[in-house]
Each structure stands twice: as C-alpha cells, then as structure tokens.
mmCIF file of C-alpha atoms in Angstrom:
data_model
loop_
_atom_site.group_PDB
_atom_site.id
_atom_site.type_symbol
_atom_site.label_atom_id
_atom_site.label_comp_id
_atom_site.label_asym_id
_atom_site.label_seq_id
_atom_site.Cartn_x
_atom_site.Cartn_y
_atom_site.Cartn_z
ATOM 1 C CA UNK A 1 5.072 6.478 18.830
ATOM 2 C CA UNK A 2 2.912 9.317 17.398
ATOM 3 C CA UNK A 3 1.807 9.098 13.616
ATOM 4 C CA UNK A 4 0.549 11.740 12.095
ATOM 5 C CA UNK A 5 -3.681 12.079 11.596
ATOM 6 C CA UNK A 6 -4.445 11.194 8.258
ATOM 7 C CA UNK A 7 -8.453 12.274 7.887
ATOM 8 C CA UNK A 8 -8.674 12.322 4.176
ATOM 9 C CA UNK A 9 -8.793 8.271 3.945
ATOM 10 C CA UNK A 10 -7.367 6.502 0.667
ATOM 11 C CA UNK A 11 -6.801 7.896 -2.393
ATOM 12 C CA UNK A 12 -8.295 4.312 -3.054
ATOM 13 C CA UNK A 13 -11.163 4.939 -1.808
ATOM 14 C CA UNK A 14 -11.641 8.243 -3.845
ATOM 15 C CA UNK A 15 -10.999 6.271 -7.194
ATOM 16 C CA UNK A 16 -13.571 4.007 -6.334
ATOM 17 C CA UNK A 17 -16.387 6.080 -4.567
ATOM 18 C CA UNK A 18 -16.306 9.044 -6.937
ATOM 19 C CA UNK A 19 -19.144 9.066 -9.522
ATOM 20 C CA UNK A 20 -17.311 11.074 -12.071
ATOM 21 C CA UNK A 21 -13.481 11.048 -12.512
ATOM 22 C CA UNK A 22 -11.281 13.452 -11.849
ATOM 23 C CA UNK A 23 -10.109 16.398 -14.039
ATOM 24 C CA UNK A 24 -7.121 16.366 -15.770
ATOM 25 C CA UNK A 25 -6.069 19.360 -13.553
ATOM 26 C CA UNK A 26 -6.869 17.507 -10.571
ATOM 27 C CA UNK A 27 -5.185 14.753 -11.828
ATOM 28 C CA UNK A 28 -1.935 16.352 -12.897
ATOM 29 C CA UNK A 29 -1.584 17.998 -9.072
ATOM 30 C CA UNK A 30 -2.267 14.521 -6.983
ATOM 31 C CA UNK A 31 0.403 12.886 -9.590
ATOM 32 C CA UNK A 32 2.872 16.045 -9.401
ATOM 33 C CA UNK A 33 2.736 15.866 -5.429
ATOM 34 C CA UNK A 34 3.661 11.853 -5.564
ATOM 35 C CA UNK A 35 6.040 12.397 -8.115
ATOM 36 C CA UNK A 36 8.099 14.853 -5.991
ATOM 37 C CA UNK A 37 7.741 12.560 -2.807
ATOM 38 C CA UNK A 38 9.377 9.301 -4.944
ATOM 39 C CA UNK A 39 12.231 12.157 -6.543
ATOM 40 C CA UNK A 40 12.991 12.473 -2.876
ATOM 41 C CA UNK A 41 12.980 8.835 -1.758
ATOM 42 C CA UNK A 42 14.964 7.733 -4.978
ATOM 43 C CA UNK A 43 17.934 10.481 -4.161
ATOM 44 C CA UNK A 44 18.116 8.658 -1.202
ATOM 45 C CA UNK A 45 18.452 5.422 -2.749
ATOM 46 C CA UNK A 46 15.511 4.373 -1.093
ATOM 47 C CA UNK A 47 13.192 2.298 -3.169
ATOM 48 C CA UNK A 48 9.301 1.904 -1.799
ATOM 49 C CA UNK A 49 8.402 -1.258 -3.576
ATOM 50 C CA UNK A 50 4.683 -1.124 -3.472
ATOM 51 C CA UNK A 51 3.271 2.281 -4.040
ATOM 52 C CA UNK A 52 -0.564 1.743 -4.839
ATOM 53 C CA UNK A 53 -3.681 3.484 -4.406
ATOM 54 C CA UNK A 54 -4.121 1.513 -0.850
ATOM 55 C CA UNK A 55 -0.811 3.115 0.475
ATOM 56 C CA UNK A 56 -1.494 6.477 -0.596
ATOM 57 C CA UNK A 57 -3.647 8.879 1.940
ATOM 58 C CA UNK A 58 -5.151 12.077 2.106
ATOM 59 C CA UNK A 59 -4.188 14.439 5.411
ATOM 60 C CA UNK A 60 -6.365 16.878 4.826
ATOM 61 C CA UNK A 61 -10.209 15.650 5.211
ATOM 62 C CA UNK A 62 -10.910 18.335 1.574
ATOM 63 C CA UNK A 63 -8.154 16.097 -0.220
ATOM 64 C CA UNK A 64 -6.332 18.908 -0.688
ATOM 65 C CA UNK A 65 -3.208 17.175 -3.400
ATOM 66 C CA UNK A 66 -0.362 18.633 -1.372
ATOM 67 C CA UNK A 67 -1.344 16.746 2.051
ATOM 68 C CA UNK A 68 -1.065 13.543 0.062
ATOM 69 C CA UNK A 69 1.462 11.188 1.804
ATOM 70 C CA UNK A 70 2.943 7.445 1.064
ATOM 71 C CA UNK A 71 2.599 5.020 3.796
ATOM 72 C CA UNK A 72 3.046 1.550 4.526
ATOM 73 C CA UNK A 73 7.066 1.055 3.851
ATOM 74 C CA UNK A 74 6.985 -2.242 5.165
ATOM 75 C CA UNK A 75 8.633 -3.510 1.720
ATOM 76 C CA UNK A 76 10.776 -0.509 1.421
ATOM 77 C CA UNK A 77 14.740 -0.697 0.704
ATOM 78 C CA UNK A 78 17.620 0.995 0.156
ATOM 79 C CA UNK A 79 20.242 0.026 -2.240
ATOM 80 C CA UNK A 80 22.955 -1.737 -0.684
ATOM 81 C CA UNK A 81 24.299 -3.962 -4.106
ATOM 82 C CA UNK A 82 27.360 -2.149 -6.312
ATOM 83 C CA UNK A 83 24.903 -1.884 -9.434
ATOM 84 C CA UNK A 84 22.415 -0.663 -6.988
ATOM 85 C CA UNK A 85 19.525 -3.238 -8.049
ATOM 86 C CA UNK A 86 17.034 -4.816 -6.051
ATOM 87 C CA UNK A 87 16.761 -8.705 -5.648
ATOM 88 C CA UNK A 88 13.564 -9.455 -3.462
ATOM 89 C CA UNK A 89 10.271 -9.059 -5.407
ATOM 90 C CA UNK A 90 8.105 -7.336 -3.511
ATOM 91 C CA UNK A 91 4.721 -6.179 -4.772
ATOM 92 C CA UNK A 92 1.046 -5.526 -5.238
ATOM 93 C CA UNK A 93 0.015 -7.736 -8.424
ATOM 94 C CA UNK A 94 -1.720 -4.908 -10.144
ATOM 95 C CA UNK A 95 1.246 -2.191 -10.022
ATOM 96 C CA UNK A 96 3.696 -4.270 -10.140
ATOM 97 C CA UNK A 97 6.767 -3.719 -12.841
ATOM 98 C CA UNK A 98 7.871 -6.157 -15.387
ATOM 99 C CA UNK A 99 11.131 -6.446 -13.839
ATOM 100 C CA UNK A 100 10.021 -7.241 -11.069
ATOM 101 C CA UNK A 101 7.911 -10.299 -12.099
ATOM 102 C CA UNK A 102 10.838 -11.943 -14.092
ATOM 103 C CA UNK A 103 12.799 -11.968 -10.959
ATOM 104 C CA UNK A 104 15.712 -10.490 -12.569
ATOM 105 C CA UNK A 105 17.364 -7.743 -10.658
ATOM 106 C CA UNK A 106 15.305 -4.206 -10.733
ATOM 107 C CA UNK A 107 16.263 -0.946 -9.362
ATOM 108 C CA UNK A 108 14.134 2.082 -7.785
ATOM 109 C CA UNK A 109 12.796 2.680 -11.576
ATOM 110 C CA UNK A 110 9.343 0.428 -10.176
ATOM 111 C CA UNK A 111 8.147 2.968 -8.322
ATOM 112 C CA UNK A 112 7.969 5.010 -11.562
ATOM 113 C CA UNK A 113 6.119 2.287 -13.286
ATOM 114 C CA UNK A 114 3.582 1.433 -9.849
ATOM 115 C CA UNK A 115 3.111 5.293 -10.402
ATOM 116 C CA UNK A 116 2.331 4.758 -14.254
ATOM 117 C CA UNK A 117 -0.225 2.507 -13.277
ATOM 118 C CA UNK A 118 -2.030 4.855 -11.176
ATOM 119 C CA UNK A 119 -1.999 7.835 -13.175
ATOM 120 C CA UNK A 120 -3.869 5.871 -16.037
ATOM 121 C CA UNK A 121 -6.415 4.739 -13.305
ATOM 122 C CA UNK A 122 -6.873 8.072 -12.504
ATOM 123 C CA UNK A 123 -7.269 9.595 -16.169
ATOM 124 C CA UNK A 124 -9.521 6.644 -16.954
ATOM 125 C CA UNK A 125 -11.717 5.018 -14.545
ATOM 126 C CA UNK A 126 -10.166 1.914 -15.202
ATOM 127 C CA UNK A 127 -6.951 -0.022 -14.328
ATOM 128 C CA UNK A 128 -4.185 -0.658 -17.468
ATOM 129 C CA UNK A 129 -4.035 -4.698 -17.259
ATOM 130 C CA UNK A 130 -7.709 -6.064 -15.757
ATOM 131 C CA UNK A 131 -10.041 -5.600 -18.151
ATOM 132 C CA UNK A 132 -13.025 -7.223 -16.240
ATOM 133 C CA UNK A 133 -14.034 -8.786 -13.269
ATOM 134 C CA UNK A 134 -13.697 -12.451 -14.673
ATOM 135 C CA UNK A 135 -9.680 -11.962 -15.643
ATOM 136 C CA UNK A 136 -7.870 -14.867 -14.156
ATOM 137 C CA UNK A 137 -4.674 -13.843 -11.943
ATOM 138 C CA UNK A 138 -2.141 -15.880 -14.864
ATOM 139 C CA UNK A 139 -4.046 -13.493 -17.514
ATOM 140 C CA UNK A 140 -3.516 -10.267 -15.277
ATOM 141 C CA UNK A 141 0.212 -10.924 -14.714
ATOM 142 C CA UNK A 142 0.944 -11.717 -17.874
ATOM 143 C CA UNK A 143 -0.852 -8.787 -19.284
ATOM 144 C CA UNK A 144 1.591 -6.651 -16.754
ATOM 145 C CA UNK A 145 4.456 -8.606 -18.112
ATOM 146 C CA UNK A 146 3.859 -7.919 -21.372
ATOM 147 C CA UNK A 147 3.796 -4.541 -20.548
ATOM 148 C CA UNK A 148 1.053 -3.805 -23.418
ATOM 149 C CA UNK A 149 -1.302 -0.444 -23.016
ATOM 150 C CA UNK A 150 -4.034 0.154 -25.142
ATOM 151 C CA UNK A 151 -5.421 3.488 -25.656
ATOM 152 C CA UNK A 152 -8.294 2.588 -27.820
ATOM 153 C CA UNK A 153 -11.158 3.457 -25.471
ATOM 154 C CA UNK A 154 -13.258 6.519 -26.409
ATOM 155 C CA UNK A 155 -11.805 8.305 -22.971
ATOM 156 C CA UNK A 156 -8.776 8.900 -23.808
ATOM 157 C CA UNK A 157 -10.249 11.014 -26.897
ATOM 158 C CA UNK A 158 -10.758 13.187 -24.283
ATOM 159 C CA UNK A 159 -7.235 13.194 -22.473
ATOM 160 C CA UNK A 160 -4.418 15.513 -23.328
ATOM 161 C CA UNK A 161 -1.788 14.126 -25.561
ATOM 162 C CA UNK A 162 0.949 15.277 -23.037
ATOM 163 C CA UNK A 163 -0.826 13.151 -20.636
ATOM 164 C CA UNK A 164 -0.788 10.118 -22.714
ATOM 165 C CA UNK A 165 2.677 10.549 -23.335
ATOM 166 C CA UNK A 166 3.510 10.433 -19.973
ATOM 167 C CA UNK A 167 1.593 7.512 -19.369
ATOM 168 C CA UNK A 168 3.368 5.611 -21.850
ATOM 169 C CA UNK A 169 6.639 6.821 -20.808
ATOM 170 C CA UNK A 170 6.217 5.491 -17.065
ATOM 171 C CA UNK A 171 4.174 2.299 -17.898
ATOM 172 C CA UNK A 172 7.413 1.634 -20.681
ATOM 173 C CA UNK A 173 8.117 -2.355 -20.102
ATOM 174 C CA UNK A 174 11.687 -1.702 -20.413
ATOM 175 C CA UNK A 175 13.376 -0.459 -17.309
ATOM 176 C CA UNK A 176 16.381 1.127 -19.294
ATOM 177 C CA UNK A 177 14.176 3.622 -21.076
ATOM 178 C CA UNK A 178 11.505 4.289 -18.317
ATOM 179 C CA UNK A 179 11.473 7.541 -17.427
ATOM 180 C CA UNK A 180 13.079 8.642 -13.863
ATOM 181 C CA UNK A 181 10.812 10.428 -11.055
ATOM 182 C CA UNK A 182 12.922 12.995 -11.737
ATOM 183 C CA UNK A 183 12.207 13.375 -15.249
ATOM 184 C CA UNK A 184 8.695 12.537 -15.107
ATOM 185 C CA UNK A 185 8.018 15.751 -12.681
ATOM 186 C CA UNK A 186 9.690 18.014 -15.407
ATOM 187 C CA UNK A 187 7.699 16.673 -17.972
ATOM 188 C CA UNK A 188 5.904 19.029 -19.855
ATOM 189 C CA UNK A 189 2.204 17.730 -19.245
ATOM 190 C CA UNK A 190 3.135 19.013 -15.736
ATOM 191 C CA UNK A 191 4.215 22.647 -17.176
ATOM 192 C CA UNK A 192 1.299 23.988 -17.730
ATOM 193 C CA UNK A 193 -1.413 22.100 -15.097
ATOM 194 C CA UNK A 194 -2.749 25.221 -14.316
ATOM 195 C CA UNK A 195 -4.225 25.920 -17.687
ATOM 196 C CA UNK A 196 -5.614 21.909 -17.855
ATOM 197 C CA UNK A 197 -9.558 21.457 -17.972
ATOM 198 C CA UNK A 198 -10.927 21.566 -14.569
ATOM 199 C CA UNK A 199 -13.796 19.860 -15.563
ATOM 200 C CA UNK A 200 -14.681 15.771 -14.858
ATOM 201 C CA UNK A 201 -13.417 13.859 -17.721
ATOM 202 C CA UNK A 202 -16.106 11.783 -18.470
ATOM 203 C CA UNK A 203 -18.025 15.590 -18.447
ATOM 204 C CA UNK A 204 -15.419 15.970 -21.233
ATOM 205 C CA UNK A 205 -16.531 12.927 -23.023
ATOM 206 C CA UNK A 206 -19.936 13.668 -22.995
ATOM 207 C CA UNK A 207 -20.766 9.969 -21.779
ATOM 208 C CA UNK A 208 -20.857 8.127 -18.497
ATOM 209 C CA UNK A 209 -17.866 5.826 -18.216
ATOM 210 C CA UNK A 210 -18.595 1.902 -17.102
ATOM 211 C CA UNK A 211 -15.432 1.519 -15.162
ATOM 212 C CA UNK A 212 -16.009 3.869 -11.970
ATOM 213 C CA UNK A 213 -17.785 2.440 -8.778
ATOM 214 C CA UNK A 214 -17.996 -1.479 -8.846
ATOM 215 C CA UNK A 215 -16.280 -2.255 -11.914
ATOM 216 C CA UNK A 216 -13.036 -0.710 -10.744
ATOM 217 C CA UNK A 217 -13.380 -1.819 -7.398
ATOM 218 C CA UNK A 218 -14.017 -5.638 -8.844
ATOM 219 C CA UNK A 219 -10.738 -5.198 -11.130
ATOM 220 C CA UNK A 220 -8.914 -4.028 -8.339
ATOM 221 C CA UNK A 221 -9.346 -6.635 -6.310
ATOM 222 C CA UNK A 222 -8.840 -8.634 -8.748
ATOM 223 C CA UNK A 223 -5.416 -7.543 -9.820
ATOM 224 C CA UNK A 224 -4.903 -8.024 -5.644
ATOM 225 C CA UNK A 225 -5.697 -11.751 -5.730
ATOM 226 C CA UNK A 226 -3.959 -12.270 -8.686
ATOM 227 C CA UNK A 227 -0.854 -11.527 -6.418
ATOM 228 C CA UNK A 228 -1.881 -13.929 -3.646
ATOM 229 C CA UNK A 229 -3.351 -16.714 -5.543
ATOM 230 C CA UNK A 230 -0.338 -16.460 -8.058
ATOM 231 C CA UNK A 231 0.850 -20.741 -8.475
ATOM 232 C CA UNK A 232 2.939 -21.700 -5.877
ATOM 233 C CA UNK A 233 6.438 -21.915 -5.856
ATOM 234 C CA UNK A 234 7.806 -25.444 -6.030
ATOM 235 C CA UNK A 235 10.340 -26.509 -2.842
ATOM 236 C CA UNK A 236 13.403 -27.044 -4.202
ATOM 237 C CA UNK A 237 17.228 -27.557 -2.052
ATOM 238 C CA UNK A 238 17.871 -24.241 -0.683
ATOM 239 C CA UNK A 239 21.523 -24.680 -2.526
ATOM 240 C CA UNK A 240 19.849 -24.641 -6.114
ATOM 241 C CA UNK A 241 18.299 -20.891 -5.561
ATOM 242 C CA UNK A 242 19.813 -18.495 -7.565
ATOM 243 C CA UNK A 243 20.838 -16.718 -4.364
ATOM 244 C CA UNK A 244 22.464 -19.661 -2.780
ATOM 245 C CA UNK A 245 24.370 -20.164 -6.621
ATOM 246 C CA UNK A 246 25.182 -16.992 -6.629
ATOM 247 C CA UNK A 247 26.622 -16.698 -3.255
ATOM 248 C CA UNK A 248 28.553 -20.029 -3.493
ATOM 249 C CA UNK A 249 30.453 -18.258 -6.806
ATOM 250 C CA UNK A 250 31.854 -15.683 -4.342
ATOM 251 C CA UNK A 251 32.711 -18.452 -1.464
ATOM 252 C CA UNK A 252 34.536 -20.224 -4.035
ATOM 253 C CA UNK A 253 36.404 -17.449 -5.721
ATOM 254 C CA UNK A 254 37.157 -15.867 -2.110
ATOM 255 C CA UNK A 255 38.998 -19.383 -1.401
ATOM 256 C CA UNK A 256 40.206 -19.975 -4.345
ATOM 257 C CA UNK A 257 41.870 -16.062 -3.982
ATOM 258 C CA UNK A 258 42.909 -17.359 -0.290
ATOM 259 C CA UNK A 259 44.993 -20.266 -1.641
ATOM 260 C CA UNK A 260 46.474 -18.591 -4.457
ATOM 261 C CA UNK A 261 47.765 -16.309 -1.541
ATOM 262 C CA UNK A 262 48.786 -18.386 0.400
ATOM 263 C CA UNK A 263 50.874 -20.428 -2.035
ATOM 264 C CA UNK A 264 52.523 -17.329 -3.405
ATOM 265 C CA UNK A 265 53.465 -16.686 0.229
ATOM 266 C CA UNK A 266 55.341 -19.774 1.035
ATOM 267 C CA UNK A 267 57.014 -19.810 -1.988
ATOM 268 C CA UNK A 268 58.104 -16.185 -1.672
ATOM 269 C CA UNK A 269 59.317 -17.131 2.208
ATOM 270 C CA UNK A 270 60.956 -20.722 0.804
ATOM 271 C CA UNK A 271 62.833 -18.112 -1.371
ATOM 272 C CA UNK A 272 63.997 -15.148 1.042
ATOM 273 C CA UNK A 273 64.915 -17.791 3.575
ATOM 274 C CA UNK A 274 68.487 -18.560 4.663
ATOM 275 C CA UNK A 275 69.404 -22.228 4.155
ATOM 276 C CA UNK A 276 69.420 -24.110 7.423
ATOM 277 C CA UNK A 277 73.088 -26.255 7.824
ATOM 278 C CA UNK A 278 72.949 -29.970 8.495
ATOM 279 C CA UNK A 279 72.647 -30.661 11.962
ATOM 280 C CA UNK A 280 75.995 -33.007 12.059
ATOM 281 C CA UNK A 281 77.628 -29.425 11.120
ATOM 282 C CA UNK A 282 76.419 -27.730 14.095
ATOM 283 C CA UNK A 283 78.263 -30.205 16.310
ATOM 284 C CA UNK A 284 81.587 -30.566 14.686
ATOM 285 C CA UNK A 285 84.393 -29.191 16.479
ATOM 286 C CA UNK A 286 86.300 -26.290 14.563
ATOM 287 C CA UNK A 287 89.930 -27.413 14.085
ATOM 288 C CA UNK A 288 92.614 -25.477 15.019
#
C-alpha cells in the first residue's frame, strides 16, 4: 500500500509550536479547506467521528491550507440506520459533541461541532472547554456537555464578528440547529477571507496571549485524558444494554408478525378447503 507523503506534520503541532496565532485570514483558509473536505464526506453519508487537530496534516512542508488532508478514519462510518443516526460513540474527549456524550443517537452533524472546536482554538490560542491545566476529566466533559462558550476574553475583541458567529453556530449544543458543513462553507465570514487581517491576532490585540505554547499543549492533553480516564463503565448482562433491548423489540415483533401469519393462514386454508367424507362412506357399496 502506498500513502501519500505528508511533510507538513500536524496541524497540532502548528497550534502548539507557533509563538503568535494565526491571522484571521489564515485562519478562515485552513477552516474553508476542512470544511469542503467534511461537505464531501457528509454527501456521502460518511461520518468521520473524530476530526481533531492530531488527525489533521499538512502535505505541503510551507503549510500551504489547500494540501491540508484528514487522516486516521479508523472510527469512520457510514450511515446504514433509516433515520441515518449513529449509535457507537466514538471520540476524542476534547472535540467531542454533546450528542455524542449522552449516548443518544447522533448523526454526521459532530463533525461540524469537532470542527467548531478547532476553529475557536485556532482564533484563540486556547481550547473552548479546558480552561487550565488542573481541570479534572468529569469537569471537562461536562463543560462539553453543557455546551457553554464564553467569549469574554480580551481576544476575541479582536476577532471578526462573522467569525464569532460562526463559532457559535458550529459549537451550538443542539444538533437540530447546528449548522451543516454545507452551510458553514457558505457562510459569510468565509465571503470575503480575502479582505480579513493578515496580521497575527494577538499582533491585533496588542498583548501576548497566555494560552499558546505549554498552556495549550497542557489543556490539550488534558481534554485527551479526560477521554481515557473517563469512570468506567459498570458490567452489566449483555441483555439489559440498550442495544440488546432494542434488538429484542424487533425479535419479538418479527415473531409476533410470524404467528399472526401463520394463524391467518390456517384459518384461511381450514376455510377454502373441501370437507373430507367419513371414512365408513368411502367403503359403502353404491346400491343399485
């Protein structure tokens, strides 16, 4: 198998080594290439599942935005159910959707949201739900299901309010009103990119931000082991999961169909049937 040659590393790695942030133009064209990429997936009804910073690379070794590629689709699906959600949660603690944590059925919409989560990283310096390296995993993922964003920080004085509206569009808790990747890349932050400052955003602000280098790196990995030292699931009887429940309903109404059937058959055959004569009949001579 031949792969292609990714040289420009993580897009992790570039949050985390860069000593000033991005501009908002630089911003806008890594977010409008990965935007496009999960349009195309989602017409497919291909879900990714766990789109972060980790799984995003760089071809080109000058990070060029449009040789950006998603990798690692080891959690990927495509919809199979009639509603066309998603049952298995599969994620990365610190872009993970709300839907996805209360286990109750989510569709491709958490890519959009894993992507929300990102772009304010990227406009910021600093992730959305771990505020600092001492945030327990339960506070992290609760933070995430709460689905809470706080725009108070002096940065985002210095952020576009198109931006900020697309932020809070993606990152929206519920799933019904989230924006699609389709919308999202014809939103109107992304209309005029060209004319956004092309200047570091914390050379906007005037002020050094605290949240670059180790501090991001710290929350990140924290946000990572809040996803693998999450409390542990108790045993229970595989028939008591919600799958097994749910998949005895449709054995029982499948025989239940069978034997309603069934019935309705003999009795329609009982019916149509000619009457057999008594055997003593079928032995009597005819008399002349």
């Amino acid at each position: 198998m031949v792969e292609e040659l990714c040289e420009g590393g993580e897009l992790l790695d570039r949050l985390v080594n860069k000593r000033a942030l991005g501009s908002e133009k630089e911003v806008a064209a890594i977010m409008s290439n990965l935007l496009f990429a999960v349009k195309y997936l989602h017409s497919h009804q291909v879900a990714h599942r766990d789109l972060t910073a980790a799984n995003i690379l760089f071809a080109s070794k000058d990070g060029d935005p449009s040789s950006l590629r998603i990798v690692d689709f080891g959690f990927a699906k495509q919809s199979r159910a009639e509603n066309g959600m998603l049952m298995t949660p599969c994620y990365t603690a610190q872009f993970v959707a709300p839907e996805v944590l209360r286990k109750q059925g989510y569709d491709r919409s958490c890519d959009v949201w894993s992507l929300g989560v990102l772009l304010h990283t990227m406009l910021t310096g600093f992730t959305p739900f771990a505020m600092g390296p001492n945030d327990t995993p339960d506070q992290i993922l609760q933070r995430v299901g709460d689905g809470k964003i706080s725009m108070t920080h002096p940065v985002w004085e210095s952020i576009s309010e198109d931006a900020k509206d697309l932020v809070k569009k993606m990152l929206d808790v519920d799933p019904n009103r989230r924006v699609t990747a389709k919308q999202a890349v014809q939103h109107k932050w992304f209309g005029h990119k060209e004319t956004l400052p092309d200047r570091p955003i914390q050379e906007v602000k005037g002020e050094p931000l605290d949240m670059t280098d180790v501090k991001l790196q710290t929350c990140l990995n924290q946000t990572y082991k809040a996803m693998s030292s999450a409390p542990s699931v108790t045993l229970r009887p595989v028939g008591s999961s919600a799958l097994a429940k749910r998949r005895m309903k449709d054995i029982i109404y499948a025989n239940y169909a069978k034997n309603v059937s069934a019935n309705a058959y003999c009795r329609m055959d009982h019916t149509l049937s000619p009457t057999r004569p008594p055997v003593t009949k079928m032995f009597c001579r005819t008399k002349l």
